[in-house]
Coordinates of N, CA and C in Angstrom, one line a residue:
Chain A
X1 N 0.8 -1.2 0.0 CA 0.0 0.0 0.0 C 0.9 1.2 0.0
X2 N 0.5 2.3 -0.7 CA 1.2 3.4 -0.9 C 1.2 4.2 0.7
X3 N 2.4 4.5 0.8 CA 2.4 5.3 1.9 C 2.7 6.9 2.0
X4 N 3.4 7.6 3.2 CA 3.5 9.0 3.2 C 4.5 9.1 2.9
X5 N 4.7 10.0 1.7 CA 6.5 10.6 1.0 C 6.7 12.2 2.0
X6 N 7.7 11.6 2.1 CA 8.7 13.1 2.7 C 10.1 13.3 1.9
X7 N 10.1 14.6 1.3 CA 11.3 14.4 0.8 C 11.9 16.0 1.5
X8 N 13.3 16.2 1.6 CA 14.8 15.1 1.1 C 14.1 14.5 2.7
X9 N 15.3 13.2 2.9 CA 15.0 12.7 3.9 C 16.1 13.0 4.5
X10 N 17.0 13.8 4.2 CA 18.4 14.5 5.1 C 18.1 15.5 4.4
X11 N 18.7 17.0 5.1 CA 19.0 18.0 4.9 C 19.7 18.6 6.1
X12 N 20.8 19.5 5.1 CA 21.5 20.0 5.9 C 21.9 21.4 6.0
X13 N 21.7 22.5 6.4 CA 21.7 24.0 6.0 C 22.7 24.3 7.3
X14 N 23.0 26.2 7.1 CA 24.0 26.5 7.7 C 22.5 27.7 8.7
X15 N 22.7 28.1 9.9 CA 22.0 29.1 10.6 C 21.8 30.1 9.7
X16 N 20.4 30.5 10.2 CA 20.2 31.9 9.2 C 19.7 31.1 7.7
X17 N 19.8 30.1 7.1 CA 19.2 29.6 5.5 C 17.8 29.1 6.0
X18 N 17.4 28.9 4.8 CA 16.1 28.7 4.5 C 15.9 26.8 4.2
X19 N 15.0 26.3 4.9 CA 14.6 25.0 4.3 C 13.3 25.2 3.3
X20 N 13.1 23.9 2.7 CA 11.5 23.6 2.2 C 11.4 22.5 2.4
X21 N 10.7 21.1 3.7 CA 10.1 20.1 3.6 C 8.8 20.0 2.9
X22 N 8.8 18.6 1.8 CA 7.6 18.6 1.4 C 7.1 16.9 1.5
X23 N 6.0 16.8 1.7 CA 5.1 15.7 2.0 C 3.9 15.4 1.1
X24 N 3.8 14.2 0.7 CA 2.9 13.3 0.0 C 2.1 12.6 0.6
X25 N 0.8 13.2 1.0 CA -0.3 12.2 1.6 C -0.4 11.0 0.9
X26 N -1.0 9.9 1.7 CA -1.5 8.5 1.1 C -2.7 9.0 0.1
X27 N -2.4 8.7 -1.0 CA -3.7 9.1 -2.3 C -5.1 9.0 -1.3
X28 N -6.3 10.0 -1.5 CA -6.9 10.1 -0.9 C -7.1 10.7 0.3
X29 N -6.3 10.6 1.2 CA -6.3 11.7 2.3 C -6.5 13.0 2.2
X30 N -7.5 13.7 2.9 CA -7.3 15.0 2.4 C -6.8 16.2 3.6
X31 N -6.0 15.4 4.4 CA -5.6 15.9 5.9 C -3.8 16.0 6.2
X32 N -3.4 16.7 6.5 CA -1.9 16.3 6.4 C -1.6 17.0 8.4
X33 N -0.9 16.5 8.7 CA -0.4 17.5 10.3 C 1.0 17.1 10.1
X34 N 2.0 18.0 11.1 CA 3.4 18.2 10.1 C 3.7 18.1 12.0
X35 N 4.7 17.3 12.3 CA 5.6 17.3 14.0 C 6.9 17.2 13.8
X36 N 7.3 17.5 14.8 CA 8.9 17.8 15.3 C 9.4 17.4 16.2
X37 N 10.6 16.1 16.2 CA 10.7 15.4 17.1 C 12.2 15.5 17.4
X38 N 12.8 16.2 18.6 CA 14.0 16.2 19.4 C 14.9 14.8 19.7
X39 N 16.1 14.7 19.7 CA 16.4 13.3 19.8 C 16.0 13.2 21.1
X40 N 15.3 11.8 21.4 CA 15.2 11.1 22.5 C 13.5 11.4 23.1
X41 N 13.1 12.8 21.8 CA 11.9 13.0 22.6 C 10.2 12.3 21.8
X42 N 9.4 13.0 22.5 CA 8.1 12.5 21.6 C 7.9 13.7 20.2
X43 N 7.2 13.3 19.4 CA 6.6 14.0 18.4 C 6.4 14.8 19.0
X44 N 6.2 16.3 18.1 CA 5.5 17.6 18.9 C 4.5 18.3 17.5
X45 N 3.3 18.3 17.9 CA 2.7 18.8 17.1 C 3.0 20.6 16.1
X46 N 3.2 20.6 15.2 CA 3.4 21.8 14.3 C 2.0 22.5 14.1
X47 N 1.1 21.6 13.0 CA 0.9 22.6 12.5 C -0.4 21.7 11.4
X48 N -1.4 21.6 11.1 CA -2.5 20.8 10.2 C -3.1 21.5 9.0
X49 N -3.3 20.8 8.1 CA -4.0 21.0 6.9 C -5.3 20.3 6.1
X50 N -6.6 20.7 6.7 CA -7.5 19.9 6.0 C -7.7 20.4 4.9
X51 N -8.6 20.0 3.6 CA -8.8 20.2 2.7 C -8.6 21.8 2.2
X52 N -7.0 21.7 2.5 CA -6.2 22.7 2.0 C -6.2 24.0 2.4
X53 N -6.9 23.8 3.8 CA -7.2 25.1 4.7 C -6.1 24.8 6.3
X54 N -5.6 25.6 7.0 CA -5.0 25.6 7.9 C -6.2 25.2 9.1
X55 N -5.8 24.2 9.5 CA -7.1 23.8 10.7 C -6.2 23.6 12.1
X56 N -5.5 23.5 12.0 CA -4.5 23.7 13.9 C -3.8 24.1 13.7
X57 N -3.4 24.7 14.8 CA -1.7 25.2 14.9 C -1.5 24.9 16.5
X58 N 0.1 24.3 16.5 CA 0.7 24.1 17.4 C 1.7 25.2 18.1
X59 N 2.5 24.6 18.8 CA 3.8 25.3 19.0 C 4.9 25.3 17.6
X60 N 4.1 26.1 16.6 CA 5.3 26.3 15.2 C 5.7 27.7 15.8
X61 N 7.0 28.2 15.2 CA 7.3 29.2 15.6 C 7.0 30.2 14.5
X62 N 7.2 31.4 14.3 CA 6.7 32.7 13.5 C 7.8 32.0 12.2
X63 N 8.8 31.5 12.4 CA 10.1 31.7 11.4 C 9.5 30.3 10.1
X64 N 8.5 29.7 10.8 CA 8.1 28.8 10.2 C 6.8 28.7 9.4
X65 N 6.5 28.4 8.3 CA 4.9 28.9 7.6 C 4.8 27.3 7.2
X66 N 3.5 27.1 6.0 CA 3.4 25.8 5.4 C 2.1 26.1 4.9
X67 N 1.5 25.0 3.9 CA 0.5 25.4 3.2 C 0.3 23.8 2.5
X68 N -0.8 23.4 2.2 CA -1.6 22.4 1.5 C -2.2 22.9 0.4
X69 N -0.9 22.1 -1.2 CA -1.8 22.6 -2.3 C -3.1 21.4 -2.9
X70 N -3.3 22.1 -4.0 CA -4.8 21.7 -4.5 C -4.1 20.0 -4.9
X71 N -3.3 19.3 -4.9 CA -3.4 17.9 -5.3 C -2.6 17.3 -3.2
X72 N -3.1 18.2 -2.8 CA -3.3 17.2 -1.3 C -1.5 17.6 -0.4
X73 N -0.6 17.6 -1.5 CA 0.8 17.5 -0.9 C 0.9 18.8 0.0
X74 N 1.9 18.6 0.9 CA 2.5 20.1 1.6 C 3.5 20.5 2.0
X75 N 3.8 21.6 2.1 CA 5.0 22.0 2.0 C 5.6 23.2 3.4
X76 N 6.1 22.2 4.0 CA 6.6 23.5 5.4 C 8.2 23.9 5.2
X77 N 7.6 25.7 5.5 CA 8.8 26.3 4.6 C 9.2 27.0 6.1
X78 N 10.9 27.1 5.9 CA 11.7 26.8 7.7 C 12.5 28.3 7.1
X79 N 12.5 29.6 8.2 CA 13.4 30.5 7.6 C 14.1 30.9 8.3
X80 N 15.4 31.5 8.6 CA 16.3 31.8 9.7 C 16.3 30.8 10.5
X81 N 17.0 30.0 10.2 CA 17.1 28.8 10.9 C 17.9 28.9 12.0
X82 N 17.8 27.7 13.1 CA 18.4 28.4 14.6 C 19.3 27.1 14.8
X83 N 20.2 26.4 15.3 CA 20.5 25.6 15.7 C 19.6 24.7 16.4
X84 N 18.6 25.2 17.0 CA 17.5 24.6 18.0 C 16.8 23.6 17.3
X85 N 16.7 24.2 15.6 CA 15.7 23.8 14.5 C 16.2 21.9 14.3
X86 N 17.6 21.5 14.7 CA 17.6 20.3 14.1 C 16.9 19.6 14.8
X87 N 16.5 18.6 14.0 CA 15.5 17.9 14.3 C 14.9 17.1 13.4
X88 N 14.3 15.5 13.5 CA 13.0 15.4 12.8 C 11.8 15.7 12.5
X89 N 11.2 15.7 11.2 CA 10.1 16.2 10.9 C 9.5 15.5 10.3
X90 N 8.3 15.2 11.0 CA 7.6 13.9 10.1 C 6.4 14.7 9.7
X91 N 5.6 13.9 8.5 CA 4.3 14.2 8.8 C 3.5 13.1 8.2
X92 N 2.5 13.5 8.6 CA 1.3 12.4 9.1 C -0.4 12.7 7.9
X93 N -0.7 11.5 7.6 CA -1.9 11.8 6.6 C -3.1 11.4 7.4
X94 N -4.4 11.7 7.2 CA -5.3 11.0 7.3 C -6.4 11.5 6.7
X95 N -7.3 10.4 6.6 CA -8.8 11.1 6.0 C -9.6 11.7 7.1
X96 N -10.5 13.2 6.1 CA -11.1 13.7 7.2 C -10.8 14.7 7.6
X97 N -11.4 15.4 8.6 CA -11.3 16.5 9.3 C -11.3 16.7 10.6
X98 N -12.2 18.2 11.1 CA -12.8 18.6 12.3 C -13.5 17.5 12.7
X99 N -13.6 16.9 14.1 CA -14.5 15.9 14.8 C -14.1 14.8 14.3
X100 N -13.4 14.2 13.2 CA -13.3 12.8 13.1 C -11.9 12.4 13.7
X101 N -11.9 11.3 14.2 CA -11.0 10.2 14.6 C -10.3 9.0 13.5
X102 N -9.7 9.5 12.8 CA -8.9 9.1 11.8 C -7.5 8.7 11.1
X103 N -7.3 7.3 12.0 CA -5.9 6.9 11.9 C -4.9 8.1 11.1
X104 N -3.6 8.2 11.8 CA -3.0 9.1 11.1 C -1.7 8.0 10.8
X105 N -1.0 8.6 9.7 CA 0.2 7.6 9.0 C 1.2 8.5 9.0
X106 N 2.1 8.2 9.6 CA 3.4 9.0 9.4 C 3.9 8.6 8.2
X107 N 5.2 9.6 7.8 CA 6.2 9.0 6.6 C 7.0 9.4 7.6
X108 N 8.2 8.8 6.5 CA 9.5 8.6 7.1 C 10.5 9.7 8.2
X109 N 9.6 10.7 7.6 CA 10.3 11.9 8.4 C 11.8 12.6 7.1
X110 N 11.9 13.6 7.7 CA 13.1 14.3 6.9 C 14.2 14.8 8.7
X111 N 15.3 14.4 8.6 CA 16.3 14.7 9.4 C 16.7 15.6 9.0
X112 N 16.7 17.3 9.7 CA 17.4 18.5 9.4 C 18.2 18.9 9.9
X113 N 19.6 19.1 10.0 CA 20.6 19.1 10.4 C 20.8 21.2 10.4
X114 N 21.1 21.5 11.0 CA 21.4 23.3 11.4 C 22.6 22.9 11.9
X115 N 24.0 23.9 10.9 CA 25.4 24.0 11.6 C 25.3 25.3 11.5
Chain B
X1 N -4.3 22.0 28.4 CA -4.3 21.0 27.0 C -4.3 19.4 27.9
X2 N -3.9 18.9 26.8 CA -4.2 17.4 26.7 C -2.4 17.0 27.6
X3 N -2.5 16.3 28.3 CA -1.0 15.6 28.8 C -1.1 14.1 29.1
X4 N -0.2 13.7 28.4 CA -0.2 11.9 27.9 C 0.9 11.6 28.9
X5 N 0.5 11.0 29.9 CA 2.2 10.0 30.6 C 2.0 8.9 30.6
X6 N 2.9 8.3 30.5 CA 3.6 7.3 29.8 C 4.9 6.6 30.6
X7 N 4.5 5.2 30.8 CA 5.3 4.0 31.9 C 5.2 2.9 31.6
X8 N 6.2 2.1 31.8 CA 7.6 2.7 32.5 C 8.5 3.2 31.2
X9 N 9.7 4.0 31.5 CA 10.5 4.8 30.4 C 11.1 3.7 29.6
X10 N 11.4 2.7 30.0 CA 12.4 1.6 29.5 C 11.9 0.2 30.0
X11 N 12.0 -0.7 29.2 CA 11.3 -2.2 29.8 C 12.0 -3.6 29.1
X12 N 12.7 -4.0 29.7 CA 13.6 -5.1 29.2 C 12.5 -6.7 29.7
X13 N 12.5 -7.0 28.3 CA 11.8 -8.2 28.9 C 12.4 -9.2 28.2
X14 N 12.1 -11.1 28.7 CA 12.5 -12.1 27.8 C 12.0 -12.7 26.5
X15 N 12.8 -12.8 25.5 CA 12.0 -13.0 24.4 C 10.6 -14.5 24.9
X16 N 9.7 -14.0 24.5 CA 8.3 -15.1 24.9 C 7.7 -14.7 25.6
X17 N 8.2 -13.4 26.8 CA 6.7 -13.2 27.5 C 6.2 -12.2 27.5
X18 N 5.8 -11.6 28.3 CA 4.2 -10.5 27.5 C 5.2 -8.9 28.1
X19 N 4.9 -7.8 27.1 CA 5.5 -6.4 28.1 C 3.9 -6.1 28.0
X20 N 4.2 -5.1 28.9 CA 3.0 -4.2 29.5 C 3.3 -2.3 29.6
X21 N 2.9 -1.7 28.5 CA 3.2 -0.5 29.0 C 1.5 0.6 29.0
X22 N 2.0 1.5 30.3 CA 1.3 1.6 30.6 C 0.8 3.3 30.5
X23 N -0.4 3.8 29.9 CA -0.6 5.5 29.9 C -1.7 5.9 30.5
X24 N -1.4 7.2 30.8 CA -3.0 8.1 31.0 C -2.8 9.3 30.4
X25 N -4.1 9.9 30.3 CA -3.9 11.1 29.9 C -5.4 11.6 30.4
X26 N -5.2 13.2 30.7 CA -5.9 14.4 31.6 C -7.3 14.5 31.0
X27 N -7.1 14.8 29.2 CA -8.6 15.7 28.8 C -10.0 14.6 28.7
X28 N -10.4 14.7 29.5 CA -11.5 13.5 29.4 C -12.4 13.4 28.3
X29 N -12.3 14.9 27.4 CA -12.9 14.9 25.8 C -12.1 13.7 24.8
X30 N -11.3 13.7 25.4 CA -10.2 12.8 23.8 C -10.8 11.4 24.2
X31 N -11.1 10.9 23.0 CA -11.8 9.5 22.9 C -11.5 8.6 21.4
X32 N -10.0 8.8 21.0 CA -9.2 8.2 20.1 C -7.7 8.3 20.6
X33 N -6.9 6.9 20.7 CA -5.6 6.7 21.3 C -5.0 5.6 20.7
X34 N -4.3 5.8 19.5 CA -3.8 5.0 18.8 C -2.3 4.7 19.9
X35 N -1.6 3.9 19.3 CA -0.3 3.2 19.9 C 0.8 3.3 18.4
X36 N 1.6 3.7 18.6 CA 3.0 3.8 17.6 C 4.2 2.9 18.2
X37 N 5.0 2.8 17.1 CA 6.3 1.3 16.8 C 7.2 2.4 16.6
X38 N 8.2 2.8 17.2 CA 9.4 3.7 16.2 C 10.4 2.8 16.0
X39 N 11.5 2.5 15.1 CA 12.4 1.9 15.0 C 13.3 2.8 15.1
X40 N 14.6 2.9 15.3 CA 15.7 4.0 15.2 C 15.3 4.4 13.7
X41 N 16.0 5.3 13.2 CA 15.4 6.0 11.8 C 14.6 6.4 11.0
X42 N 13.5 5.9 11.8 CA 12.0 5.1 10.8 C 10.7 6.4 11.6
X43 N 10.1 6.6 10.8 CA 8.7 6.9 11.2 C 7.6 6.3 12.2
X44 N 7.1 6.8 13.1 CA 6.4 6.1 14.0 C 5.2 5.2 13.0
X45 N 5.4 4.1 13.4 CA 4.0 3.3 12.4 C 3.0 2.7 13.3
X46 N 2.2 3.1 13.1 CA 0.9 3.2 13.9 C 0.3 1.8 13.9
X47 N 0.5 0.7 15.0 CA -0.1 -0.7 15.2 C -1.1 -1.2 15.8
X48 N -1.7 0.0 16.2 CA -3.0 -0.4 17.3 C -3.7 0.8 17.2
X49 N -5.3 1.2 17.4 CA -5.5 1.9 18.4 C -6.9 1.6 19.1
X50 N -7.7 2.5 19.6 CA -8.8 2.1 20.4 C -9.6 3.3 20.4
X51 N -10.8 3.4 20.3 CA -12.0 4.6 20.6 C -12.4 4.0 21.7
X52 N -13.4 5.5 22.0 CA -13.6 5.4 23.5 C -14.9 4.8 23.5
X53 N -15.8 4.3 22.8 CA -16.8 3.6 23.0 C -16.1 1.5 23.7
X54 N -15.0 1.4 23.1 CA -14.6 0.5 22.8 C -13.7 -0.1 24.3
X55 N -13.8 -1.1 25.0 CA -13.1 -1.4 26.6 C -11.4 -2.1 26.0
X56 N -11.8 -3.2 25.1 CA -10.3 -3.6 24.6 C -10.5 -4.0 23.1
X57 N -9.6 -4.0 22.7 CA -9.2 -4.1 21.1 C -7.6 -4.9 21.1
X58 N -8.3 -6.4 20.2 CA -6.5 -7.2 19.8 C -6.4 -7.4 18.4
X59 N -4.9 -7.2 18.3 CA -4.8 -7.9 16.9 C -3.5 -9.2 17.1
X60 N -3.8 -9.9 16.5 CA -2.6 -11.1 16.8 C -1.7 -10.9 18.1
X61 N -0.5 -10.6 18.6 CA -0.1 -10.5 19.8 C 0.3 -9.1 20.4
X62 N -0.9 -8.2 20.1 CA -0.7 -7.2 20.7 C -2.5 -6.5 20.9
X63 N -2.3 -5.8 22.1 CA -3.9 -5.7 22.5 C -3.9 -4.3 23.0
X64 N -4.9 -4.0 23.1 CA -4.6 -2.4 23.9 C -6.3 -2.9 24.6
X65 N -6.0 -2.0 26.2 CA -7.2 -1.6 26.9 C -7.4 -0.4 27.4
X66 N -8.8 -0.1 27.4 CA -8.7 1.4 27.8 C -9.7 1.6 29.3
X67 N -9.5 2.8 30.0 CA -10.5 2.4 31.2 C -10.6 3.7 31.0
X68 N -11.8 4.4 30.4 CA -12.2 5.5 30.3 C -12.4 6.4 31.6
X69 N -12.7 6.1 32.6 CA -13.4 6.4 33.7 C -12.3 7.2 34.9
X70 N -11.2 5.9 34.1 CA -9.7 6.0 35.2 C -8.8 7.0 34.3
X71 N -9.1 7.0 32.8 CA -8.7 7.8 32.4 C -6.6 6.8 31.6
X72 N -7.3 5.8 31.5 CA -5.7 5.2 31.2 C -6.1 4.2 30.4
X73 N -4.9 3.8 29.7 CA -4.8 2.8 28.7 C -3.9 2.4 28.3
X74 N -3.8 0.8 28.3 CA -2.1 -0.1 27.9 C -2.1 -1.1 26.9
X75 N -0.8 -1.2 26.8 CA -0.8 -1.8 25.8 C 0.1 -3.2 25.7
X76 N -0.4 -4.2 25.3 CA 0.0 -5.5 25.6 C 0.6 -6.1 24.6
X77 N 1.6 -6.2 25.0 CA 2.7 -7.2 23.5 C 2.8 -8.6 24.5
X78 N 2.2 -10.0 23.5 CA 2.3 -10.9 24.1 C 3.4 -12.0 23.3
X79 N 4.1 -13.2 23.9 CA 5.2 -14.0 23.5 C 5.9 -13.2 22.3
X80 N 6.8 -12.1 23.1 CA 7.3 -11.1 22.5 C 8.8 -11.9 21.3
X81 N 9.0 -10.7 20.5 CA 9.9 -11.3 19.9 C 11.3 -10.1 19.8
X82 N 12.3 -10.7 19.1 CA 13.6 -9.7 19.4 C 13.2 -8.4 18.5
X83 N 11.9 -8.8 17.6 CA 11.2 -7.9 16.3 C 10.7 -6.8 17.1
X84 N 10.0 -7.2 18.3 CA 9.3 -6.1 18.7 C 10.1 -5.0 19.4
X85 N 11.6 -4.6 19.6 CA 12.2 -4.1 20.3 C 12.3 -2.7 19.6
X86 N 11.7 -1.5 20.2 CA 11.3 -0.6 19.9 C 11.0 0.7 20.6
X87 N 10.8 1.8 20.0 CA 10.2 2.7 21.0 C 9.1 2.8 20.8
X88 N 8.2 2.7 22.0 CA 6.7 2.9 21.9 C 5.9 3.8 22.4
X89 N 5.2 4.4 21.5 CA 5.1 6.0 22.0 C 3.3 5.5 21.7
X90 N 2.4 6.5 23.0 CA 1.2 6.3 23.2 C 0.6 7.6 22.9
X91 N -0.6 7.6 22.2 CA -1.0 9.0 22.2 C -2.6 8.9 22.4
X92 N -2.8 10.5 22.6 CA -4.4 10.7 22.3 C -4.7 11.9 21.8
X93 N -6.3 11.9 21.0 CA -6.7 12.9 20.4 C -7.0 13.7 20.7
X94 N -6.6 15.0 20.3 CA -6.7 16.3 20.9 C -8.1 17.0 20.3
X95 N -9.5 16.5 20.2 CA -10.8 17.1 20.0 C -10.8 18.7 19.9
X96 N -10.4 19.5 20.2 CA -10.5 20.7 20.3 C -9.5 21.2 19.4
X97 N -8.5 20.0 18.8 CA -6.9 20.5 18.2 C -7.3 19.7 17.1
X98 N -8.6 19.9 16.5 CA -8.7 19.1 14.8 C -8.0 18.0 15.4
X99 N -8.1 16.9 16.2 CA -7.7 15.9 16.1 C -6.3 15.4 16.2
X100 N -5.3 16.5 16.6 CA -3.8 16.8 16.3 C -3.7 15.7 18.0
X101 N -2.3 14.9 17.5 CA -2.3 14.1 18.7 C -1.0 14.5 19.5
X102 N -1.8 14.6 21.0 CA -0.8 14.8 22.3 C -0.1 13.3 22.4
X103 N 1.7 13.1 22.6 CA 1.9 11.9 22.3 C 2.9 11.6 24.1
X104 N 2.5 10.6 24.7 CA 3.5 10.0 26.1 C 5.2 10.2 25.3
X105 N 5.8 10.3 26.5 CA 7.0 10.4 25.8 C 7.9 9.5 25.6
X106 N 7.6 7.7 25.3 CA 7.3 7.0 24.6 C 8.7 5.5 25.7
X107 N 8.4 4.7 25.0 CA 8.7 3.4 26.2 C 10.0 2.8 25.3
X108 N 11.2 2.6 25.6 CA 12.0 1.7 25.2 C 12.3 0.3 25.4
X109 N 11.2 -0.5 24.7 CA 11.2 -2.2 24.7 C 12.7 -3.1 24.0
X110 N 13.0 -3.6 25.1 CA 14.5 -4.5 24.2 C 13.8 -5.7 24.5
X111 N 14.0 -6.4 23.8 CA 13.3 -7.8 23.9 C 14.7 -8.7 23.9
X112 N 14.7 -9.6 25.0 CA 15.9 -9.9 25.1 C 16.1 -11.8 24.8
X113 N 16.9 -12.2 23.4 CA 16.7 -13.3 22.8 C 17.2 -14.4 24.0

């Protein structure tokens, strides 16, 4: 079964550069939520996208934006990067929206490296 | 908000017999709590979960219960294998947060051959 694409799955930038993670929902999904995981720690929620509208926001910081285009994929765009920023970033699909309870699927995550 | 904890931090058990880990979490609105597998490098992959209408839920050798009332829910790996050695991270749905999941800060299983 097709699953969640994240690409690059390394990156590596210098403080102060700009990233772009982008993510491929499971065909069909029309839900995407984007986290950030510290070594050793849990997922931390960013930031969600239902049918291409911003529906949560977490603890993302101002330096960080993202958007759901019209074929489902998304793209969280990282600017002045901090050292603090490395980290994984996964994100997660599911069908559905507001009020529903709907298995979420990570992909593999993208590892961001800040020197 | 929603706060998931999550026990014990680390659980060494022998390959064949059952781990047990164990969560609760605060918001008594959240009534979806899947269970996640992380392998070192890998994506959390989602192997279980449970609604809150629902008391237990198995699939082959792993089960999850929930006790709504008490506000907790674990998760049962039975005649474990050296496969299932993992981090296992528990979470629940955050209803008020489009469904965005609050996650325990997750269990390290070594399953020991």
């Amino acid at each position: 079964a097709a699953g969640v694409i994240q690409s690059p799955r390394h990156l590596i930038k210098e403080k102060r550069e700009t990233a772009t993670l982008k993510c491929y929902p499971i065909p069909r999904h029309d839900t995407v939520y984007w986290y950030q995981q510290g070594p050793g720690q849990d997922p931390q929620f960013l930031i969600s996208f239902y049918e291409k509208m911003q529906s949560d926001k977490g603890s993302i910081p101002d330096r960080f934006s993202a958007q759901q285009f019209s074929d489902y994929h998304s793209e969280l765009n990282m600017s002045s990067l901090e050292l603090g920023d490395s980290a994984l970033y996964f994100c997660a699909s599911s069908l559905g929206g507001r009020g529903t309870d709907y298995e979420q699927y990570f992909g593999p995550g993208t590892r961001l490296t800040v020197t | 908000g929603e706060n998931v904890e999550q026990h014990p931090s680390t659980l060494s058990v022998q390959e064949g017999d059952s781990a047990v880990i164990k969560c609760t979490y605060s918001d008594s609105a959240s009534n979806y709590f899947p269970w996640y597998k992380q392998e070192l490098g890998k994506g959390p992959q989602l192997i279980i979960d449970i609604r809150s209408n629902v008391g237990e839920k198995k699939d082959q050798r792993i089960a999850v219960t929930l006790n709504k009332t008490a506000k907790h829910f674990s998760l049962h790996i039975t005649e474990t294998q050296p496969e299932d050695s993992a981090v296992y991270f528990c979470a629940a749905s955050i209803k008020r947060g489009n469904n965005r999941l609050a996650f325990g800060k997750g269990n390290q299983v070594v399953v020991i051959p």
